[in-house]
PDB file of C-alpha atoms in Angstrom:
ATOM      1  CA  UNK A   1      15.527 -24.451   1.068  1.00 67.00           C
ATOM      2  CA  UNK A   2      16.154 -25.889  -2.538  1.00 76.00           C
ATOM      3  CA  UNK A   3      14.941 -23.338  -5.023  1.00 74.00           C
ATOM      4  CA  UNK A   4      12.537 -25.587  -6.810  1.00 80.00           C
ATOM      5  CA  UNK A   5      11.257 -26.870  -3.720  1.00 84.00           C
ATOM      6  CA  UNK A   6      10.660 -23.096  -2.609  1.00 88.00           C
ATOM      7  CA  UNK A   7       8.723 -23.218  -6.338  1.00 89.00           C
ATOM      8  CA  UNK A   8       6.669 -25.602  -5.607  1.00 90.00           C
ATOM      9  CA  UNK A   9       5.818 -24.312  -1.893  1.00 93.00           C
ATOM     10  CA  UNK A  10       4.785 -20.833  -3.248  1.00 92.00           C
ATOM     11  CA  UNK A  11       2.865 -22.356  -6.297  1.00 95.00           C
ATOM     12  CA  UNK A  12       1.269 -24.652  -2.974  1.00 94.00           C
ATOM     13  CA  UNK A  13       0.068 -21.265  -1.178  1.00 96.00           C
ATOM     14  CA  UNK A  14      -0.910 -19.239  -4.125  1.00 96.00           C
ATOM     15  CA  UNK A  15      -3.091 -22.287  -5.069  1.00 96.00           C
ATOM     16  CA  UNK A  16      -4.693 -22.760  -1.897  1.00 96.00           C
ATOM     17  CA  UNK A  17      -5.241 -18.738  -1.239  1.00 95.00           C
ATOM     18  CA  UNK A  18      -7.537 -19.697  -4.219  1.00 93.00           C
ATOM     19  CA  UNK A  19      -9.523 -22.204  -2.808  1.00 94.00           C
ATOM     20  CA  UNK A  20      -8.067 -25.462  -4.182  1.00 95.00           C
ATOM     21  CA  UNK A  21      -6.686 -28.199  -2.237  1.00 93.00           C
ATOM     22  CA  UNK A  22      -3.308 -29.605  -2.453  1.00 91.00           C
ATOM     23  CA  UNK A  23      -3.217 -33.668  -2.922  1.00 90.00           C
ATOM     24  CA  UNK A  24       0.564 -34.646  -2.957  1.00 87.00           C
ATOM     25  CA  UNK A  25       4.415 -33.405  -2.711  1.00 88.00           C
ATOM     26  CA  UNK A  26       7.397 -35.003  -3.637  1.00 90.00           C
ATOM     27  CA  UNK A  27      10.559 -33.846  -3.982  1.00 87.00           C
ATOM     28  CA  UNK A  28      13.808 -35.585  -5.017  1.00 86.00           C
ATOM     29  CA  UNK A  29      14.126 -39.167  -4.704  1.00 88.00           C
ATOM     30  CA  UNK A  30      10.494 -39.090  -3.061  1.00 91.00           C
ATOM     31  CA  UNK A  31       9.554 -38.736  -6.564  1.00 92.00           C
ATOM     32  CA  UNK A  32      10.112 -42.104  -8.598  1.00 94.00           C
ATOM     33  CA  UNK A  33      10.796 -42.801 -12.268  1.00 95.00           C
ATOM     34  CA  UNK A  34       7.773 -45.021 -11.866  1.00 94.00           C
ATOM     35  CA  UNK A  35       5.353 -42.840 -10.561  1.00 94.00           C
ATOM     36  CA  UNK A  36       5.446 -40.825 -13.711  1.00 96.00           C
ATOM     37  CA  UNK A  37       5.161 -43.689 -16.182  1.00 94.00           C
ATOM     38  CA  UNK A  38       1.962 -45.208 -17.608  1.00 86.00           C
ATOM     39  CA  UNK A  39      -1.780 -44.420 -16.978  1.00 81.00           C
ATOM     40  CA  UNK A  40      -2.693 -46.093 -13.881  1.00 82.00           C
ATOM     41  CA  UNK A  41       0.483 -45.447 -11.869  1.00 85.00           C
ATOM     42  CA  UNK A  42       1.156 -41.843 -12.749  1.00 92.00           C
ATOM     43  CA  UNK A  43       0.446 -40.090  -9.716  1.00 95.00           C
ATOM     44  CA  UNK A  44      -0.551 -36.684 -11.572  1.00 96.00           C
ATOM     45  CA  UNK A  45      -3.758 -38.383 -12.915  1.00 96.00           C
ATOM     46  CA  UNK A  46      -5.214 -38.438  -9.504  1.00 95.00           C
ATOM     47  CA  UNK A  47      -5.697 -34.547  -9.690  1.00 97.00           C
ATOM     48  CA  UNK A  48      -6.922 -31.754 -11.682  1.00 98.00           C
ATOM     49  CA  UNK A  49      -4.172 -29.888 -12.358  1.00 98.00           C
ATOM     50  CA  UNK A  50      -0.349 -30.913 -11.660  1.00 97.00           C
ATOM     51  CA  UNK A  51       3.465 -29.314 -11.778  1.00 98.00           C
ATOM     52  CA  UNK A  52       6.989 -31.315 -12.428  1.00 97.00           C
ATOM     53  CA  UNK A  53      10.042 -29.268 -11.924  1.00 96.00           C
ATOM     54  CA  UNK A  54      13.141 -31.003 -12.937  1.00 95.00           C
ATOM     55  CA  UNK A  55      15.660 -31.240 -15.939  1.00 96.00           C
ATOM     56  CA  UNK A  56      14.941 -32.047 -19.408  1.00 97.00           C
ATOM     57  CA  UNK A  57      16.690 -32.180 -22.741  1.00 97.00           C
ATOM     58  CA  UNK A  58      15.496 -33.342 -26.194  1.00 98.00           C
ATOM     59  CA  UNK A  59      17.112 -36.037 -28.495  1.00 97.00           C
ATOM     60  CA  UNK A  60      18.304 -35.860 -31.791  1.00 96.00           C
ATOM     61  CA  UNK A  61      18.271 -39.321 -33.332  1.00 97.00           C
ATOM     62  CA  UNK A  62      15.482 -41.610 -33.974  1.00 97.00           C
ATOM     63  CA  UNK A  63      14.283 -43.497 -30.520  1.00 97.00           C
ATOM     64  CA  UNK A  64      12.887 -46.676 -31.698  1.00 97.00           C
ATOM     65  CA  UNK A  65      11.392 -47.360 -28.597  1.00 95.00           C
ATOM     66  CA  UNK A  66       8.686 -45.098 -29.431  1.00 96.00           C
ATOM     67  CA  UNK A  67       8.243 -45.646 -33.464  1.00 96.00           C
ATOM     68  CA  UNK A  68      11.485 -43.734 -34.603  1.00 97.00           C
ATOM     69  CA  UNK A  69      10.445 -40.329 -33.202  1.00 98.00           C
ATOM     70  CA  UNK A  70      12.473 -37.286 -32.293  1.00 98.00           C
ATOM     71  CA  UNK A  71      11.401 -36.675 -28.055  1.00 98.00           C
ATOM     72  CA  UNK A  72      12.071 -35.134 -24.769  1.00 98.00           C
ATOM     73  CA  UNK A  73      13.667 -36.723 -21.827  1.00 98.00           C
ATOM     74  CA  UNK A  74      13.825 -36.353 -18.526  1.00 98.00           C
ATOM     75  CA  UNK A  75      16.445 -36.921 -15.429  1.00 96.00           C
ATOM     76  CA  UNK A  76      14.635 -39.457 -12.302  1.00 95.00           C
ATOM     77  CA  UNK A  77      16.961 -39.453  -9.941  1.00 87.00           C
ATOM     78  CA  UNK A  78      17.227 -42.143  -7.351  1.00 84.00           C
ATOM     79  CA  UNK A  79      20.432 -41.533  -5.325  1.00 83.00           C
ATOM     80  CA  UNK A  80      23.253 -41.253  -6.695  1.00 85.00           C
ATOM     81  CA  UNK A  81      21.894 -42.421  -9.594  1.00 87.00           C
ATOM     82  CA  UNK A  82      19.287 -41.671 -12.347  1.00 88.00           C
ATOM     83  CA  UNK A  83      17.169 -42.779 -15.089  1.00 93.00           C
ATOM     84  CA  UNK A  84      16.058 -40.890 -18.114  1.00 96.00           C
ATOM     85  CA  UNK A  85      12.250 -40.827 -18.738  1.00 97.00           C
ATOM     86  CA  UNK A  86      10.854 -40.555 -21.799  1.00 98.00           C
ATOM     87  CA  UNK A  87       8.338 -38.668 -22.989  1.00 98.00           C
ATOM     88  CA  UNK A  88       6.495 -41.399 -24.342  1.00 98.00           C
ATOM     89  CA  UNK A  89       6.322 -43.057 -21.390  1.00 97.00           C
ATOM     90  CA  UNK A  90       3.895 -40.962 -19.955  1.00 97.00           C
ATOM     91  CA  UNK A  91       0.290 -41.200 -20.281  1.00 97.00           C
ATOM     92  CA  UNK A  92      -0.931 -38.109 -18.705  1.00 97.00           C
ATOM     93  CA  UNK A  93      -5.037 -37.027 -18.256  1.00 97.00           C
ATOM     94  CA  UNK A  94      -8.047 -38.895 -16.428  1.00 97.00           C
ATOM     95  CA  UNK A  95     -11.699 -39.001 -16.860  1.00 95.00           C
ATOM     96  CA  UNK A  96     -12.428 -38.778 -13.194  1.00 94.00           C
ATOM     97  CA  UNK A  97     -14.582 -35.804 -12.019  1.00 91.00           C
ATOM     98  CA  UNK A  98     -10.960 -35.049 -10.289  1.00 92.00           C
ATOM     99  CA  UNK A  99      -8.861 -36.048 -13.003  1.00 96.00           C
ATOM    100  CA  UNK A 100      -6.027 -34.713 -14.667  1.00 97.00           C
ATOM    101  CA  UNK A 101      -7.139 -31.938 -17.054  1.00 98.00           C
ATOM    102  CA  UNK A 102      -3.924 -29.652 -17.172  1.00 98.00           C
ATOM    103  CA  UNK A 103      -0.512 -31.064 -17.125  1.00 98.00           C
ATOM    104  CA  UNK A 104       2.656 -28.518 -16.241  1.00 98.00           C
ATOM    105  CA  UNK A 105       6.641 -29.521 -17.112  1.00 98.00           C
ATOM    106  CA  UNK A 106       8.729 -26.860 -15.770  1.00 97.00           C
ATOM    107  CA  UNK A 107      11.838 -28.211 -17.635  1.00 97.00           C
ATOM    108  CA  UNK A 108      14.109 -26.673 -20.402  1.00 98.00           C
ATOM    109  CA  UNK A 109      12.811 -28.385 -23.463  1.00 98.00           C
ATOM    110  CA  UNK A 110      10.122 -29.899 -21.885  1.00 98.00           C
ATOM    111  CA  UNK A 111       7.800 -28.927 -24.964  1.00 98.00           C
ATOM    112  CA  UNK A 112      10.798 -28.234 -28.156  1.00 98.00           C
ATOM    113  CA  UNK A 113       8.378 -27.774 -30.773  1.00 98.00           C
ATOM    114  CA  UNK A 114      10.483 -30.109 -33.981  1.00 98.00           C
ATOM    115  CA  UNK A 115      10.539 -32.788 -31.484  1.00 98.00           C
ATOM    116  CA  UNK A 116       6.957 -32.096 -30.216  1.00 98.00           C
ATOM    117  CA  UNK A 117       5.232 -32.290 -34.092  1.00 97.00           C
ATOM    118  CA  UNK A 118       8.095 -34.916 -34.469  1.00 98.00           C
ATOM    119  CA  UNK A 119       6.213 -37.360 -31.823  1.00 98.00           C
ATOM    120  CA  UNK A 120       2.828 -36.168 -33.231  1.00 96.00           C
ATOM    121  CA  UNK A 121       3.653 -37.272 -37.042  1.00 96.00           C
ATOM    122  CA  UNK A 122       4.997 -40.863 -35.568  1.00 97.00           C
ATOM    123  CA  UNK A 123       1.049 -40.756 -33.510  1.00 96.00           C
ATOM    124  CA  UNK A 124       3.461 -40.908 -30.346  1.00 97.00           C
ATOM    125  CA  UNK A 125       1.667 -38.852 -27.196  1.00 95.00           C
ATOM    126  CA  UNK A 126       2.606 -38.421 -23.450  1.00 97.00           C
ATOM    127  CA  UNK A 127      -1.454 -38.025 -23.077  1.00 96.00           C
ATOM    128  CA  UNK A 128      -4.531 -39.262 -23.621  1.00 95.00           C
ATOM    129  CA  UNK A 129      -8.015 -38.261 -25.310  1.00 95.00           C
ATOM    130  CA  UNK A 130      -8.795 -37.008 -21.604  1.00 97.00           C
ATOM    131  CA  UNK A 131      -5.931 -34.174 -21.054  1.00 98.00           C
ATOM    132  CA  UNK A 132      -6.476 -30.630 -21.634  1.00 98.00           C
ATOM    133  CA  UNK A 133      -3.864 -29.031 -22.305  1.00 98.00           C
ATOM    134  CA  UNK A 134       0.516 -29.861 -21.105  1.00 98.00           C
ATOM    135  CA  UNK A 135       2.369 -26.678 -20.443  1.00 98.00           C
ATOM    136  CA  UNK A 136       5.994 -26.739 -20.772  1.00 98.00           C
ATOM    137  CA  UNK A 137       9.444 -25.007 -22.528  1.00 98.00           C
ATOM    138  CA  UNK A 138      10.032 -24.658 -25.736  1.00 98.00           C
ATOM    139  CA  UNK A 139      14.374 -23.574 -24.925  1.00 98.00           C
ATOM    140  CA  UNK A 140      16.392 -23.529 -22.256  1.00 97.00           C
ATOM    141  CA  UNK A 141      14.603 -22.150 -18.983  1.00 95.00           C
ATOM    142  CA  UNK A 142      15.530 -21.016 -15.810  1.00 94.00           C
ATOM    143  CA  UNK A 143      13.907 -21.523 -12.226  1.00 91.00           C
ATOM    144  CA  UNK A 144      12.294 -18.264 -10.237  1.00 93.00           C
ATOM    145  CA  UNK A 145      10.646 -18.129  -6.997  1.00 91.00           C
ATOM    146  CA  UNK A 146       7.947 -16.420  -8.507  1.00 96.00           C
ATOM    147  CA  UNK A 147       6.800 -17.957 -11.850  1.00 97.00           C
ATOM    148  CA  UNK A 148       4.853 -20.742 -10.238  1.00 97.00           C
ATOM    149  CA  UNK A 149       3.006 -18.061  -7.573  1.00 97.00           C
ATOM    150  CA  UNK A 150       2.328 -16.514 -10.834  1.00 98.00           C
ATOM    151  CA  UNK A 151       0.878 -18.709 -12.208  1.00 98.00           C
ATOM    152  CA  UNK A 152      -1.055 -19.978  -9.676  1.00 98.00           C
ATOM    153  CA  UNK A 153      -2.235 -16.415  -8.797  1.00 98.00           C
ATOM    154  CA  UNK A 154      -3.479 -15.551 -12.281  1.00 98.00           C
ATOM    155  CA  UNK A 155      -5.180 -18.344 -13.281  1.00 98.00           C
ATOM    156  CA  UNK A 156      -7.175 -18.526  -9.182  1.00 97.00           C
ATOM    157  CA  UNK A 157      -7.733 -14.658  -8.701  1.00 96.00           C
ATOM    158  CA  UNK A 158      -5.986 -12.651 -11.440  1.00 96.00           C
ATOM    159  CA  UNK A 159      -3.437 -10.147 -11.971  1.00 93.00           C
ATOM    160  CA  UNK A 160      -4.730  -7.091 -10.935  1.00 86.00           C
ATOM    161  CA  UNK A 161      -8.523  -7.017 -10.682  1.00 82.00           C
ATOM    162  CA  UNK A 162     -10.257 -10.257  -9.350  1.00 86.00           C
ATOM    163  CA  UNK A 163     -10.508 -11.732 -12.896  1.00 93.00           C
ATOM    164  CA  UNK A 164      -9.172 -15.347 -13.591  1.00 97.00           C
ATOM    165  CA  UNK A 165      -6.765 -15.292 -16.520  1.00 98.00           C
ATOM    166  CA  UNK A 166      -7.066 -18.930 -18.888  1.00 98.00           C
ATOM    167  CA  UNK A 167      -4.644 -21.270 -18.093  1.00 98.00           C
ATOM    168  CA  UNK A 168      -2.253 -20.757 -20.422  1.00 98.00           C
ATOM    169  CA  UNK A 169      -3.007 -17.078 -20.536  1.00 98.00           C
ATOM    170  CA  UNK A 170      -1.468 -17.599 -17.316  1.00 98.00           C
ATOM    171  CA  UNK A 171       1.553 -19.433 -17.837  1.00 98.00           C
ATOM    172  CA  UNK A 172       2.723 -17.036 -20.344  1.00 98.00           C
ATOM    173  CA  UNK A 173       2.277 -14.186 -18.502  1.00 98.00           C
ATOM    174  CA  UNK A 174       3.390 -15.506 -15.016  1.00 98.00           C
ATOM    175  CA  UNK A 175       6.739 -16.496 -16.700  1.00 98.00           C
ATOM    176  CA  UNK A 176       7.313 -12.997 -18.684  1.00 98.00           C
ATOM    177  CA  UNK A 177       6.555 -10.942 -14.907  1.00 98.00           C
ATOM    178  CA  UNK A 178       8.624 -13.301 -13.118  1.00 97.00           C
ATOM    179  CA  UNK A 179      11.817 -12.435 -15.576  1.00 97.00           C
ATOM    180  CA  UNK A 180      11.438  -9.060 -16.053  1.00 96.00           C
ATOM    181  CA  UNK A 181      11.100  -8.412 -12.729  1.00 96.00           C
ATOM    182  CA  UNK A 182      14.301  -9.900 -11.907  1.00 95.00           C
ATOM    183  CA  UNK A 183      16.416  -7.465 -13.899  1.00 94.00           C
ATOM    184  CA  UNK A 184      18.558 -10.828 -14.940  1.00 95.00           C
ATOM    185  CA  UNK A 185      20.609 -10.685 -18.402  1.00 95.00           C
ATOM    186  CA  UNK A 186      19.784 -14.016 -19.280  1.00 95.00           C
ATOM    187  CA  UNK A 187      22.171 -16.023 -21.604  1.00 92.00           C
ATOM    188  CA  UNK A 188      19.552 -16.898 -24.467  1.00 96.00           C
ATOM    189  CA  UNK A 189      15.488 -15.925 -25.584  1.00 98.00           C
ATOM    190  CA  UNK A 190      13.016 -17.936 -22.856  1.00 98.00           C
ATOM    191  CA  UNK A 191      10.446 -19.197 -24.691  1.00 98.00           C
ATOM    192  CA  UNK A 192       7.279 -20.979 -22.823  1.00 98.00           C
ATOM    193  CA  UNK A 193       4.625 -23.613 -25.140  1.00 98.00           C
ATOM    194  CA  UNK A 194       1.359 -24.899 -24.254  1.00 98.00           C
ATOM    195  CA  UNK A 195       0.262 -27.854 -26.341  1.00 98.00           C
ATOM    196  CA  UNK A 196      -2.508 -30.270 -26.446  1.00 97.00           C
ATOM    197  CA  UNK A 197      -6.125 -29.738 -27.470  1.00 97.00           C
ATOM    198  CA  UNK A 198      -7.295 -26.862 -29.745  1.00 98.00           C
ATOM    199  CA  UNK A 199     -10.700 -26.864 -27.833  1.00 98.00           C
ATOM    200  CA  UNK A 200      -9.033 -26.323 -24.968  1.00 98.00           C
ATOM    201  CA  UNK A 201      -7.045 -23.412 -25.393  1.00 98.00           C
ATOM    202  CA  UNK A 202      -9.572 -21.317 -23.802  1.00 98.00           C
ATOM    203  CA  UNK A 203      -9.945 -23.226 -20.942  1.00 98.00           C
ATOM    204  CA  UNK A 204      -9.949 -21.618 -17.283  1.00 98.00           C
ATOM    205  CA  UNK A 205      -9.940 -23.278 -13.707  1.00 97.00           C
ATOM    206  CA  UNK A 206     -13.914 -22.707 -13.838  1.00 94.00           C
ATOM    207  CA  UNK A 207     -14.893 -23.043 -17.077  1.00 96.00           C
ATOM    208  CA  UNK A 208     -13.683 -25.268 -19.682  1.00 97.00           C
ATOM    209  CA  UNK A 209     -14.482 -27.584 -22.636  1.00 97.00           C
ATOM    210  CA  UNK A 210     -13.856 -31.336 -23.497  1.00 97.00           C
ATOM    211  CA  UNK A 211     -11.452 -32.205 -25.493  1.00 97.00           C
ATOM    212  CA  UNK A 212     -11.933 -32.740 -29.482  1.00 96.00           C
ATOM    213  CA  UNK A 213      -9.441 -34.487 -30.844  1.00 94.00           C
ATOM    214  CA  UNK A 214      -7.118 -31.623 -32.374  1.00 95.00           C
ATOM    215  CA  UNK A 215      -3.842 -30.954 -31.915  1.00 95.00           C
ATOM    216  CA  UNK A 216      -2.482 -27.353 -30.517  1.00 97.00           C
ATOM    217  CA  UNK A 217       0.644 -26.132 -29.886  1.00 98.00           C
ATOM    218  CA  UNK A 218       1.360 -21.984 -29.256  1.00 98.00           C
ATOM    219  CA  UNK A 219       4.886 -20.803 -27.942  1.00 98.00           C
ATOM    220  CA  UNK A 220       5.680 -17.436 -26.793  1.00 98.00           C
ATOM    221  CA  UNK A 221       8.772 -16.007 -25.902  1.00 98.00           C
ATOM    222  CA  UNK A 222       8.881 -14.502 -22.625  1.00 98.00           C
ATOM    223  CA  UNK A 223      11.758 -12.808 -22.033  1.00 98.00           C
ATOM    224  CA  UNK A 224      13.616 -10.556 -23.219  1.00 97.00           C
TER     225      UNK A 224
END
């Protein structure tokens, strides 16, 4: 098996060992460039909380497709070929009692902080007023069976006693286990970012608060 389909599988069973069902897989070219773009058509607003494991890298000129800004982009691939998504393109979160609330990009780069406040100061968002919080990378990153089980596990039942960790609580911690218990000398600092909404930063599976309107962005570097 693939590694980041084995990813996504354990994230799957940790997830549903907490009581939550799973609404979609796709992997590879099941996955579509257009399924991730817009509102309406991205599949991820359909549930409450969703992971994307694939490549990313971040530009460094102006993209005047999206007001001039600095963003990330991301490899579709569709056979032998593949398209780059940007950023921008998305428009990730729902207002549905189901909707997307908390948005995950396991991707190097996924969330590079110049480029993130970059797209903020040109008003350019892969959200809307309804999304939570969007976990991502803030360097290069590296794939692990056991990050997404992690993460899954903390946030549904805990580390150790049977107390839910916040969300991004979780996604730090899941990622700095996950390395250090592989004993790895990695090539360069991992560092993981959650962005979105500062009244969200809090949030938890359970218990959570609407969004306000305020930007947030915290990084934390995971390993070594």
């Amino acid at each position: 098996m693939k590694p980041h389909i084995a990813q996504a599988r354990n994230f799957i069973k940790e997830m549903k060992r907490g009581n939550w069902a799973m609404s979609f897989d796709r992997f590879d070219d099941a996955l579509t460039i257009g399924d991730l773009r817009g509102s309406g058509a991205n599949i991820f607003n359909n549930v409450s909380i969703g992971l994307l494991l694939l490549h990313g890298t971040y530009g460094s000129s102006e993209d005047w497709t999206a007001n001039g800004c600095h963003q990330m982009y991301f490899p579709i691939t569709a056979g032998a070929s593949a398209q780059y998504l940007r950023m921008s393109e998305m428009n990730l979160g729902s207002a549905d009692t189901n909707g997307l609330k908390w948005m995950a990009i396991h991707a190097c780069y996924s969330l590079y902080e110049p480029n993130w406040w970059n797209m903020q100061n040109y008003a350019v968002q892969p959200y809307n007023g309804n999304l939570h919080l969007l976990l991502g990378i803030d360097s290069l990153s590296w794939a692990d069976l056991q990050i997404q089980a992690n993460w899954a596990k903390y946030m549904t039942r805990g580390k150790i006693v049977l107390t839910p960790m916040t969300i991004q609580e979780a996604w730090f911690t899941s990622a700095r286990d996950a390395y250090g218990a592989t004993g790895f000398n990695y090539t360069d600092p991992i560092v993981f970012a959650v962005a979105g909404d500062a009244a969200c930063a809090n949030d938890g599976l359970q218990n959570n608060s609407p969004p306000g309107g305020t930007p947030y962005y915290n990084s934390q570097q995971v390993w070594p």
